[in-house]
Structures are given as structure tokens and as C-alpha cells.
Amino acid sequence: MEEQITYINVRSLLSFCCVLEDFHDPALNINSYFEKPNGHPESLCWSAVWTARADMAAVAKAMSKFRLAVVQLHVTSVKADNLSRARGLVKEAAGRGSQLVLLPECFNSPYGTGFFSQYAERIPGESTQLLSETAKENQVYLVGGSIPEEDGGKLYNSCTVFGPDGELILKHRKIHLFDIDVPGKIRFQESETLTPGDRLSTFQTPFCKVGVGICYDMRFAELAQLYSRSGCQLLVYPGAFNMTTGPAHWELLQRARALDNQLYVATASPARDEASSYVAWGHSSVVNPWGEVISKAGPEEAVIYADVDLQYLADIRQQIPVTAQRRDDLYAQTFLI
Ligand SMILES: NC(=O)CCC(=O)C(=O)O
């Protein structure tokens, strides 16, 4: 009976360690540490604990770094070309060791209110089928930029994410629509044709939890903060800033989101095409939790790479512990002095 209890306790302890360390590696089967046929049950239990802990530490260390690739695709009006080039560039990124690959906003079609209905697809559909196959062929997490989605007579700007097994992990519908009017520069009203999404979107990988937003979503600090508070260590924003707001705000916003929340931020833009009706700024980037741009494209088609280092992120959070120092007691008050 006592032995039974010890087994159960140690098994629970190991499971608890996994939870504490946010350790979700399916390859680590706790049961396997208890399968030795002989020996004293109690010492077996403790040796199981230490062996498992050591294995967990080794696997966790290996998983504390991963390679991220951002594909800055040259998007044209020919959907088939966009899809096949995206497939080729994801393959190239995977061939260079990337485990997570990010595509741009509207990667399958030109960006513009006049194009959304023309290029809209249901999900699943042609473009998401290609994303699923591409993720599986290359064994990567694939954040499929966004596509115009049609559902129930409404149009959405939607990002789908696929796992290395080709399964759909999530669908994020852009929640803040890009409606701006800068006189003499740019007026754009996504809400003329699109409907906003109504939920936040995160997904878990073996490396870290990831929060998803689309372009204009990046301007909303509250969204990034909610993702960070829910445990995300990487935020990804497929986006397509323009020649007015791009030079002014694109990099600044990414650095602000990264620094405020002490996490990595990655953005993917279409490549710049001066001939298109909406000229994208380009400059897809990756920013680290110190607020530094660690990888950046120019305006043209490119694949950029960054090694995301979660130990570095943990070090920064320990050195400057703003999360623990927050004064939520004061922020919650509704009056201002
Ligand atoms: N596609 C978008 O949401 C563009 C957002 C943008 O350019 C901005 O300035 O914000």
C-alpha cells in the first residue's frame, strides 16, 4: 500500500514538474520512467525522478532556441503564382533549419478593398489546403499570413496556422479593421467590405506559446499585453503597412510591443511593388525582447531568419522584472488625480 502511494506521489511530482516548467513535450512519456521490472520500488521511484528531471532539462535546453523564418513574398494578381512561390520559399526556409515560418498579410492576393471579394475563399479551400500540405511537407509550424475569407455571406481577413502534421491549429480573423484617413496621404476603410473577428488567438508549440495579430492589430497595445500575460513569448503579425505609415510607425510599433512585453515580435509584409494600387512598405522584421531589430528585410522579396532564444528572454525578464513590479492595484482604480 505504502509502495503504491510512493509510486503515485512520485508520478504526480513529475507531472507537476512538467506543469511548473510549462513542459509539453509529447516525446517525454512519464510512464516510461516507471517501467523497470526489478528493484526496490522506492529507489526506483527516486531514480525515475532524477532521470526524468535530467532528460527534461536536456530537452528543455534544446527547445529553448528555435529558428524562425519570415517570407516577404512578392504578391501579384495571379493567385496560382503567389501560392506556388510561397510553397517554394517555405521549403527554402525549412531547408535552412527554420521550425516556424511566417507569411505576409494577403499572401495569396493583392491587398485592397476592391480585391477582397474577388479573391475570397472559404476555409478550408484552395489556399489553406496548400498551406496545410506545405507545413506537412516541410515539418514546420506555418503561420499562413492572411487571406480574404468568405463565410456566411461575410468577408474576413483571416490568418490560419498549421502544425508540422498539416493540421489546422487556429484561425485568427483580424479584429481591428484598418480604417484610417490621413488627409492628402492615405485613406483606407477595410470596414467597407470586411467584418472584424471577435476573438484573440494564441497557439502552443514545443518551443513557446505564440500570439497572433494581423497588421493594424499591432497598433493595439492591449492585445499584445493580453497575449503576453497569457504566457506568449512570441507575437507574430502578418502585415502590409504602406508608404505613409510604414516609414513612420512599422518598426516603432514592433519595438514598442516587444519592449513593453519583453518578448519577440515578428512581422511579415508583402514585398514592395510600386505598380500595385496599394504599395506595401516591406521591411519584414524580427525584434528581440530588448527591443532590438535582429533581422530585417529591405523592400524586395526575401526570406529573413532569426534565432529565437527563450533563455535570453528569461534573462531579460529577470534583470528588468516589470511584470512583477506592475501596480495593478492602482491601474484598476477608475479615478484620476
Ligand atoms: N493592412 C493594414 O492593416 C495596414 C495597417 C497600416 O498600414 C497602419 O498604418 O496601421
mmCIF file of C-alpha atoms and ligand atoms in Angstrom:
data_model
loop_
_atom_site.group_PDB
_atom_site.id
_atom_site.type_symbol
_atom_site.label_atom_id
_atom_site.label_comp_id
_atom_site.label_asym_id
_atom_site.label_seq_id
_atom_site.Cartn_x
_atom_site.Cartn_y
_atom_site.Cartn_z
ATOM 1 C CA MET A 1 0.000 0.000 0.000
ATOM 2 C CA GLU A 2 2.818 2.373 1.026
ATOM 3 C CA GLU A 3 4.718 1.492 -2.134
ATOM 4 C CA GLN A 4 1.623 2.212 -4.128
ATOM 5 C CA ILE A 5 1.365 5.633 -2.511
ATOM 6 C CA THR A 6 5.041 6.400 -3.197
ATOM 7 C CA TYR A 7 4.591 5.498 -6.861
ATOM 8 C CA ILE A 8 1.575 7.706 -7.112
ATOM 9 C CA ASN A 9 3.282 10.593 -5.319
ATOM 10 C CA VAL A 10 6.376 10.474 -7.465
ATOM 11 C CA ARG A 11 4.333 10.163 -10.625
ATOM 12 C CA SER A 12 2.321 13.207 -9.563
ATOM 13 C CA LEU A 13 5.511 15.072 -8.677
ATOM 14 C CA LEU A 14 6.865 14.503 -12.164
ATOM 15 C CA SER A 15 3.635 15.600 -13.773
ATOM 16 C CA PHE A 16 3.645 18.633 -11.525
ATOM 17 C CA CYS A 17 7.233 19.470 -12.567
ATOM 18 C CA CYS A 18 6.127 19.317 -16.195
ATOM 19 C CA VAL A 19 3.324 21.764 -15.466
ATOM 20 C CA LEU A 20 5.546 24.052 -13.404
ATOM 21 C CA GLU A 21 8.126 24.186 -16.135
ATOM 22 C CA ASP A 22 5.457 24.600 -18.785
ATOM 23 C CA PHE A 23 6.869 21.452 -20.323
ATOM 24 C CA HIS A 24 4.732 19.928 -23.030
ATOM 25 C CA ASP A 25 6.919 17.544 -24.970
ATOM 26 C CA PRO A 26 4.793 14.585 -26.043
ATOM 27 C CA ALA A 27 8.002 12.599 -26.617
ATOM 28 C CA LEU A 28 8.652 12.610 -22.879
ATOM 29 C CA ASN A 29 6.433 9.825 -21.587
ATOM 30 C CA ILE A 30 6.462 9.907 -17.811
ATOM 31 C CA ASN A 31 5.252 6.308 -17.627
ATOM 32 C CA SER A 32 8.409 5.060 -19.310
ATOM 33 C CA TYR A 33 10.404 6.014 -16.229
ATOM 34 C CA PHE A 34 8.440 3.544 -14.135
ATOM 35 C CA GLU A 35 8.692 0.536 -16.376
ATOM 36 C CA LYS A 36 11.795 -1.143 -14.935
ATOM 37 C CA PRO A 37 10.759 -4.660 -13.873
ATOM 38 C CA ASN A 38 13.075 -5.165 -10.852
ATOM 39 C CA GLY A 39 14.472 -3.209 -7.943
ATOM 40 C CA HIS A 40 13.167 -1.651 -4.798
ATOM 41 C CA PRO A 41 10.093 0.389 -5.686
ATOM 42 C CA GLU A 42 11.072 3.440 -3.675
ATOM 43 C CA SER A 43 14.623 3.757 -5.002
ATOM 44 C CA LEU A 44 13.275 3.092 -8.491
ATOM 45 C CA CYS A 45 10.884 5.951 -7.974
ATOM 46 C CA TRP A 46 13.622 8.369 -6.982
ATOM 47 C CA SER A 47 15.927 7.252 -9.749
ATOM 48 C CA ALA A 48 12.981 7.749 -12.099
ATOM 49 C CA VAL A 49 12.592 11.293 -10.805
ATOM 50 C CA TRP A 50 16.232 12.206 -11.336
ATOM 51 C CA THR A 51 16.475 10.537 -14.723
ATOM 52 C CA ALA A 52 13.308 12.210 -15.888
ATOM 53 C CA ARG A 53 14.384 15.578 -14.497
ATOM 54 C CA ALA A 54 17.736 15.296 -16.285
ATOM 55 C CA ASP A 55 16.025 14.342 -19.538
ATOM 56 C CA MET A 56 13.558 17.177 -19.136
ATOM 57 C CA ALA A 57 16.402 19.623 -18.592
ATOM 58 C CA ALA A 58 18.225 18.364 -21.709
ATOM 59 C CA VAL A 59 15.136 18.514 -23.886
ATOM 60 C CA ALA A 60 14.121 21.892 -22.457
ATOM 61 C CA LYS A 61 17.584 23.299 -23.194
ATOM 62 C CA ALA A 62 17.423 22.005 -26.773
ATOM 63 C CA MET A 63 13.998 23.582 -27.144
ATOM 64 C CA SER A 64 14.909 26.954 -25.649
ATOM 65 C CA LYS A 65 16.150 28.093 -29.056
ATOM 66 C CA PHE A 66 14.445 27.781 -32.381
ATOM 67 C CA ARG A 67 14.775 29.266 -35.824
ATOM 68 C CA LEU A 68 12.090 31.489 -37.210
ATOM 69 C CA ALA A 69 11.826 32.493 -40.866
ATOM 70 C CA VAL A 70 9.797 35.342 -42.341
ATOM 71 C CA VAL A 71 8.882 35.164 -46.021
ATOM 72 C CA GLN A 72 8.493 38.588 -47.608
ATOM 73 C CA LEU A 73 6.637 37.413 -50.689
ATOM 74 C CA HIS A 74 6.256 39.331 -53.941
ATOM 75 C CA VAL A 75 2.460 39.132 -54.245
ATOM 76 C CA THR A 76 0.896 39.526 -57.695
ATOM 77 C CA SER A 77 -2.659 39.398 -59.033
ATOM 78 C CA VAL A 78 -2.116 35.772 -60.132
ATOM 79 C CA LYS A 79 -3.168 33.610 -57.209
ATOM 80 C CA ALA A 80 -1.577 30.429 -58.535
ATOM 81 C CA ASP A 81 1.815 32.180 -58.774
ATOM 82 C CA ASN A 82 1.511 33.521 -55.229
ATOM 83 C CA LEU A 83 0.723 30.073 -53.901
ATOM 84 C CA SER A 84 3.481 28.277 -55.729
ATOM 85 C CA ARG A 85 6.129 30.869 -54.809
ATOM 86 C CA ALA A 86 5.024 30.787 -51.173
ATOM 87 C CA ARG A 87 5.405 26.996 -51.219
ATOM 88 C CA GLY A 88 8.914 27.250 -52.695
ATOM 89 C CA LEU A 89 10.082 29.881 -50.210
ATOM 90 C CA VAL A 90 8.746 27.952 -47.206
ATOM 91 C CA LYS A 91 10.704 24.952 -48.487
ATOM 92 C CA GLU A 92 13.810 27.112 -48.756
ATOM 93 C CA ALA A 93 13.268 28.375 -45.178
ATOM 94 C CA ALA A 94 12.796 24.851 -43.820
ATOM 95 C CA GLY A 95 15.932 23.729 -45.669
ATOM 96 C CA ARG A 96 17.824 26.322 -43.637
ATOM 97 C CA GLY A 97 16.602 24.918 -40.341
ATOM 98 C CA SER A 98 13.511 27.034 -39.694
ATOM 99 C CA GLN A 99 10.933 25.467 -37.403
ATOM 100 C CA LEU A 100 8.354 28.225 -37.645
ATOM 101 C CA VAL A 101 7.671 30.168 -40.849
ATOM 102 C CA LEU A 102 5.596 33.310 -41.247
ATOM 103 C CA LEU A 103 3.917 34.572 -44.452
ATOM 104 C CA PRO A 104 2.546 38.092 -45.136
ATOM 105 C CA GLU A 105 -0.941 39.568 -44.893
ATOM 106 C CA CYS A 106 -2.939 38.758 -48.058
ATOM 107 C CA PHE A 107 -0.200 36.445 -49.304
ATOM 108 C CA ASN A 108 -2.440 34.946 -51.984
ATOM 109 C CA SER A 109 -3.919 38.132 -53.451
ATOM 110 C CA PRO A 110 -3.396 41.882 -53.872
ATOM 111 C CA TYR A 111 -4.304 43.927 -50.783
ATOM 112 C CA GLY A 112 -7.236 46.304 -51.340
ATOM 113 C CA THR A 113 -10.940 46.644 -50.647
ATOM 114 C CA GLY A 114 -11.630 46.125 -54.368
ATOM 115 C CA PHE A 115 -9.884 42.732 -54.305
ATOM 116 C CA PHE A 116 -11.180 41.064 -51.141
ATOM 117 C CA SER A 117 -14.419 39.667 -52.561
ATOM 118 C CA GLN A 118 -12.791 38.676 -55.860
ATOM 119 C CA TYR A 119 -10.121 36.571 -54.134
ATOM 120 C CA ALA A 120 -12.110 35.409 -51.098
ATOM 121 C CA GLU A 121 -12.161 31.697 -50.294
ATOM 122 C CA ARG A 122 -13.834 29.501 -47.787
ATOM 123 C CA ILE A 123 -11.665 27.822 -45.158
ATOM 124 C CA PRO A 124 -10.776 25.065 -45.879
ATOM 125 C CA GLY A 125 -10.207 25.998 -49.515
ATOM 126 C CA GLU A 126 -7.514 26.154 -52.172
ATOM 127 C CA SER A 127 -5.051 28.387 -50.312
ATOM 128 C CA THR A 128 -5.383 26.770 -46.900
ATOM 129 C CA GLN A 129 -5.069 23.323 -48.489
ATOM 130 C CA LEU A 130 -1.741 24.443 -49.932
ATOM 131 C CA LEU A 131 -0.663 25.796 -46.529
ATOM 132 C CA SER A 132 -1.533 22.521 -44.847
ATOM 133 C CA GLU A 133 0.453 20.480 -47.397
ATOM 134 C CA THR A 134 3.382 22.879 -47.252
ATOM 135 C CA ALA A 135 3.551 22.728 -43.440
ATOM 136 C CA LYS A 136 3.499 18.933 -43.547
ATOM 137 C CA GLU A 137 5.980 18.531 -46.397
ATOM 138 C CA ASN A 138 8.459 20.721 -44.565
ATOM 139 C CA GLN A 139 7.623 19.717 -40.973
ATOM 140 C CA VAL A 140 7.225 23.320 -39.832
ATOM 141 C CA TYR A 141 4.729 25.432 -37.962
ATOM 142 C CA LEU A 142 3.356 27.613 -40.721
ATOM 143 C CA VAL A 143 1.668 30.921 -39.924
ATOM 144 C CA GLY A 144 -0.114 31.404 -43.217
ATOM 145 C CA GLY A 145 -0.129 35.199 -43.378
ATOM 146 C CA SER A 146 -3.706 36.034 -44.186
ATOM 147 C CA ILE A 147 -6.241 35.530 -46.947
ATOM 148 C CA PRO A 148 -9.622 37.103 -47.644
ATOM 149 C CA GLU A 149 -12.086 34.594 -46.197
ATOM 150 C CA GLU A 150 -15.769 34.231 -47.115
ATOM 151 C CA ASP A 151 -18.106 32.771 -44.538
ATOM 152 C CA GLY A 152 -21.876 33.086 -44.266
ATOM 153 C CA GLY A 153 -22.026 35.950 -46.761
ATOM 154 C CA LYS A 154 -19.383 37.963 -44.844
ATOM 155 C CA LEU A 155 -15.737 38.640 -45.645
ATOM 156 C CA TYR A 156 -12.906 38.451 -43.120
ATOM 157 C CA ASN A 157 -9.149 39.000 -43.224
ATOM 158 C CA SER A 158 -8.040 35.661 -41.765
ATOM 159 C CA CYS A 159 -4.793 34.073 -40.688
ATOM 160 C CA THR A 160 -4.564 30.291 -40.449
ATOM 161 C CA VAL A 161 -1.813 28.402 -38.643
ATOM 162 C CA PHE A 162 -0.832 24.812 -39.450
ATOM 163 C CA GLY A 163 1.292 22.371 -37.459
ATOM 164 C CA PRO A 164 4.063 20.142 -38.830
ATOM 165 C CA ASP A 165 1.439 17.397 -39.253
ATOM 166 C CA GLY A 166 -0.531 19.638 -41.616
ATOM 167 C CA GLU A 167 -3.406 20.081 -39.148
ATOM 168 C CA LEU A 168 -5.102 23.464 -38.790
ATOM 169 C CA ILE A 169 -4.207 24.814 -35.335
ATOM 170 C CA LEU A 170 -6.077 28.099 -35.395
ATOM 171 C CA LYS A 171 -7.800 30.731 -37.452
ATOM 172 C CA HIS A 172 -7.435 34.387 -36.456
ATOM 173 C CA ARG A 173 -9.783 36.898 -38.048
ATOM 174 C CA LYS A 174 -8.314 40.423 -37.977
ATOM 175 C CA ILE A 175 -10.018 42.058 -35.025
ATOM 176 C CA HIS A 176 -9.110 45.717 -35.597
ATOM 177 C CA LEU A 177 -10.021 46.742 -39.124
ATOM 178 C CA PHE A 178 -7.716 49.172 -40.911
ATOM 179 C CA ASP A 179 -9.856 52.297 -41.179
ATOM 180 C CA ILE A 180 -7.720 55.434 -41.382
ATOM 181 C CA ASP A 181 -7.836 58.808 -43.085
ATOM 182 C CA VAL A 182 -4.621 60.817 -43.265
ATOM 183 C CA PRO A 183 -5.546 63.795 -45.494
ATOM 184 C CA GLY A 184 -3.524 64.026 -48.687
ATOM 185 C CA LYS A 185 -1.723 60.774 -47.874
ATOM 186 C CA ILE A 186 -3.873 57.729 -47.408
ATOM 187 C CA ARG A 187 -7.494 56.842 -46.796
ATOM 188 C CA PHE A 188 -8.299 53.167 -46.356
ATOM 189 C CA GLN A 189 -11.511 51.650 -44.987
ATOM 190 C CA GLU A 190 -11.347 47.884 -44.577
ATOM 191 C CA SER A 191 -14.743 48.039 -42.883
ATOM 192 C CA GLU A 192 -16.342 48.943 -46.228
ATOM 193 C CA THR A 193 -16.025 45.276 -47.162
ATOM 194 C CA LEU A 194 -14.689 43.300 -44.205
ATOM 195 C CA THR A 195 -16.194 42.166 -40.914
ATOM 196 C CA PRO A 196 -13.920 42.138 -37.849
ATOM 197 C CA GLY A 197 -13.115 38.947 -35.958
ATOM 198 C CA ASP A 198 -14.298 38.629 -32.401
ATOM 199 C CA ARG A 199 -11.648 36.607 -30.605
ATOM 200 C CA LEU A 200 -7.986 36.610 -29.631
ATOM 201 C CA SER A 201 -5.764 33.825 -30.945
ATOM 202 C CA THR A 202 -2.783 32.013 -29.464
ATOM 203 C CA PHE A 203 -1.212 28.657 -30.165
ATOM 204 C CA GLN A 204 1.251 26.412 -28.387
ATOM 205 C CA THR A 205 4.405 24.990 -29.968
ATOM 206 C CA PRO A 206 7.044 22.777 -28.301
ATOM 207 C CA PHE A 207 9.161 25.945 -28.046
ATOM 208 C CA CYS A 208 6.791 28.595 -26.749
ATOM 209 C CA LYS A 209 3.292 29.997 -26.878
ATOM 210 C CA VAL A 210 2.621 32.352 -29.786
ATOM 211 C CA GLY A 211 0.113 35.216 -30.081
ATOM 212 C CA VAL A 212 -1.326 36.164 -33.476
ATOM 213 C CA GLY A 213 -2.471 39.539 -34.809
ATOM 214 C CA ILE A 214 -2.867 40.921 -38.322
ATOM 215 C CA CYS A 215 -1.245 44.219 -39.297
ATOM 216 C CA TYR A 216 -3.424 47.005 -37.805
ATOM 217 C CA ASP A 217 -3.940 44.709 -34.765
ATOM 218 C CA MET A 218 -0.321 45.592 -33.906
ATOM 219 C CA ARG A 219 -1.297 49.188 -33.061
ATOM 220 C CA PHE A 220 -3.314 47.981 -30.070
ATOM 221 C CA ALA A 221 -1.019 47.600 -27.083
ATOM 222 C CA GLU A 222 -3.769 45.948 -25.020
ATOM 223 C CA LEU A 223 -3.887 42.954 -27.365
ATOM 224 C CA ALA A 224 -0.144 42.348 -27.106
ATOM 225 C CA GLN A 225 -0.311 42.740 -23.335
ATOM 226 C CA LEU A 226 -3.104 40.190 -23.034
ATOM 227 C CA TYR A 227 -1.088 37.747 -25.129
ATOM 228 C CA SER A 228 1.972 38.351 -23.002
ATOM 229 C CA ARG A 229 0.016 37.871 -19.777
ATOM 230 C CA SER A 230 -1.345 34.606 -21.114
ATOM 231 C CA GLY A 231 2.236 33.330 -21.491
ATOM 232 C CA CYS A 232 3.161 34.158 -25.092
ATOM 233 C CA GLN A 233 6.849 34.673 -25.748
ATOM 234 C CA LEU A 234 6.493 35.431 -29.432
ATOM 235 C CA LEU A 235 3.956 37.623 -31.230
ATOM 236 C CA VAL A 236 3.517 37.299 -34.987
ATOM 237 C CA TYR A 237 1.895 39.935 -37.168
ATOM 238 C CA PRO A 238 1.438 39.308 -40.883
ATOM 239 C CA GLY A 239 1.053 42.904 -42.117
ATOM 240 C CA ALA A 240 1.110 45.310 -45.033
ATOM 241 C CA PHE A 241 1.920 48.826 -43.907
ATOM 242 C CA ASN A 242 2.120 51.450 -46.646
ATOM 243 C CA MET A 243 4.443 54.208 -47.830
ATOM 244 C CA THR A 244 2.988 56.749 -45.365
ATOM 245 C CA THR A 245 2.649 54.839 -42.107
ATOM 246 C CA GLY A 246 5.378 52.300 -42.904
ATOM 247 C CA PRO A 247 8.403 54.588 -42.531
ATOM 248 C CA ALA A 248 6.816 56.363 -39.560
ATOM 249 C CA HIS A 249 5.409 53.535 -37.455
ATOM 250 C CA TRP A 250 6.143 49.976 -38.664
ATOM 251 C CA GLU A 251 9.418 49.404 -36.827
ATOM 252 C CA LEU A 252 8.498 51.648 -33.898
ATOM 253 C CA LEU A 253 5.351 49.632 -33.172
ATOM 254 C CA GLN A 254 7.182 46.315 -33.305
ATOM 255 C CA ARG A 255 9.892 47.549 -30.980
ATOM 256 C CA ALA A 256 7.296 49.019 -28.626
ATOM 257 C CA ARG A 257 5.291 45.779 -28.444
ATOM 258 C CA ALA A 258 8.496 43.769 -27.912
ATOM 259 C CA LEU A 259 9.906 46.066 -25.241
ATOM 260 C CA ASP A 260 6.659 46.625 -23.326
ATOM 261 C CA ASN A 261 6.042 42.912 -23.090
ATOM 262 C CA GLN A 262 9.637 41.623 -23.084
ATOM 263 C CA LEU A 263 9.065 39.130 -25.864
ATOM 264 C CA TYR A 264 9.939 38.500 -29.516
ATOM 265 C CA VAL A 265 7.895 40.133 -32.280
ATOM 266 C CA ALA A 266 7.966 39.029 -35.924
ATOM 267 C CA THR A 267 6.251 40.777 -38.835
ATOM 268 C CA ALA A 268 5.837 39.662 -42.451
ATOM 269 C CA SER A 269 4.987 42.148 -45.205
ATOM 270 C CA PRO A 270 4.471 41.573 -48.912
ATOM 271 C CA ALA A 271 7.446 42.814 -50.949
ATOM 272 C CA ARG A 272 7.082 46.349 -52.277
ATOM 273 C CA ASP A 273 5.532 46.632 -55.728
ATOM 274 C CA GLU A 274 5.447 50.232 -56.949
ATOM 275 C CA ALA A 275 2.996 49.231 -59.699
ATOM 276 C CA SER A 276 0.289 47.974 -57.359
ATOM 277 C CA SER A 277 -2.648 50.076 -56.157
ATOM 278 C CA TYR A 278 -1.529 49.667 -52.511
ATOM 279 C CA VAL A 279 2.245 49.931 -52.202
ATOM 280 C CA ALA A 280 3.463 47.888 -49.244
ATOM 281 C CA TRP A 281 6.355 49.200 -47.173
ATOM 282 C CA GLY A 282 8.127 45.826 -46.917
ATOM 283 C CA HIS A 283 10.836 45.639 -44.230
ATOM 284 C CA SER A 284 9.586 42.464 -42.566
ATOM 285 C CA SER A 285 11.421 42.201 -39.260
ATOM 286 C CA VAL A 286 12.126 40.301 -36.079
ATOM 287 C CA VAL A 287 12.621 42.216 -32.826
ATOM 288 C CA ASN A 288 14.007 40.736 -29.594
ATOM 289 C CA PRO A 289 12.778 41.336 -26.020
ATOM 290 C CA TRP A 290 15.442 44.038 -25.540
ATOM 291 C CA GLY A 291 13.720 45.999 -28.318
ATOM 292 C CA GLU A 292 16.454 45.415 -30.892
ATOM 293 C CA VAL A 293 15.744 44.606 -34.538
ATOM 294 C CA ILE A 294 17.660 41.352 -35.030
ATOM 295 C CA SER A 295 16.619 40.619 -38.600
ATOM 296 C CA LYS A 296 15.153 42.856 -41.275
ATOM 297 C CA ALA A 297 14.308 42.666 -44.976
ATOM 298 C CA GLY A 298 14.585 45.521 -47.436
ATOM 299 C CA PRO A 299 11.683 46.328 -49.785
ATOM 300 C CA GLU A 300 12.171 43.396 -52.183
ATOM 301 C CA GLU A 301 11.211 39.707 -51.989
ATOM 302 C CA ALA A 302 13.329 37.917 -49.387
ATOM 303 C CA VAL A 303 13.389 35.313 -46.663
ATOM 304 C CA ILE A 304 14.838 36.539 -43.371
ATOM 305 C CA TYR A 305 15.869 34.421 -40.398
ATOM 306 C CA ALA A 306 16.186 34.860 -36.648
ATOM 307 C CA ASP A 307 17.113 32.505 -33.829
ATOM 308 C CA VAL A 308 14.605 32.981 -31.035
ATOM 309 C CA ASP A 309 16.399 32.464 -27.716
ATOM 310 C CA LEU A 310 13.982 31.852 -24.861
ATOM 311 C CA GLN A 311 16.765 31.770 -22.263
ATOM 312 C CA TYR A 312 17.724 35.293 -23.354
ATOM 313 C CA LEU A 313 14.073 36.306 -22.960
ATOM 314 C CA ALA A 314 14.006 34.789 -19.453
ATOM 315 C CA ASP A 315 17.240 36.621 -18.546
ATOM 316 C CA ILE A 316 15.794 39.968 -19.597
ATOM 317 C CA ARG A 317 12.599 39.372 -17.665
ATOM 318 C CA GLN A 318 14.693 38.554 -14.597
ATOM 319 C CA GLN A 319 17.015 41.542 -14.983
ATOM 320 C CA ILE A 320 14.199 44.064 -15.501
ATOM 321 C CA PRO A 321 11.249 42.458 -13.679
ATOM 322 C CA VAL A 322 8.497 44.843 -14.775
ATOM 323 C CA THR A 323 5.904 42.089 -14.755
ATOM 324 C CA ALA A 324 6.314 41.542 -11.008
ATOM 325 C CA GLN A 325 6.536 45.285 -10.407
ATOM 326 C CA ARG A 326 3.236 46.218 -12.045
ATOM 327 C CA ARG A 327 0.876 48.219 -9.815
ATOM 328 C CA ASP A 328 -2.345 46.570 -10.900
ATOM 329 C CA ASP A 329 -3.855 47.749 -7.624
ATOM 330 C CA LEU A 330 -3.527 51.355 -8.856
ATOM 331 C CA TYR A 331 -4.305 50.732 -12.536
ATOM 332 C CA ALA A 332 -7.582 49.104 -11.549
ATOM 333 C CA GLN A 333 -8.814 52.325 -9.918
ATOM 334 C CA THR A 334 -11.232 54.219 -12.092
ATOM 335 C CA PHE A 335 -10.407 57.749 -10.924
ATOM 336 C CA LEU A 336 -7.571 60.020 -11.968
ATOM 337 C CA ILE A 337 -5.960 62.561 -9.659
HETATM 338 N N1 LIG B 1 -3.163 46.255 -43.579
HETATM 339 C C1 LIG B 1 -3.167 47.048 -42.545
HETATM 340 O O1 LIG B 1 -3.806 46.793 -41.536
HETATM 341 C C2 LIG B 1 -2.318 48.269 -42.668
HETATM 342 C C3 LIG B 1 -2.066 48.929 -41.345
HETATM 343 C C4 LIG B 1 -1.277 50.167 -41.507
HETATM 344 O O2 LIG B 1 -0.734 50.463 -42.536
HETATM 345 C C5 LIG B 1 -1.163 51.044 -40.347
HETATM 346 O O3 LIG B 1 -0.586 52.119 -40.509
HETATM 347 O O4 LIG B 1 -1.624 50.696 -39.263
#
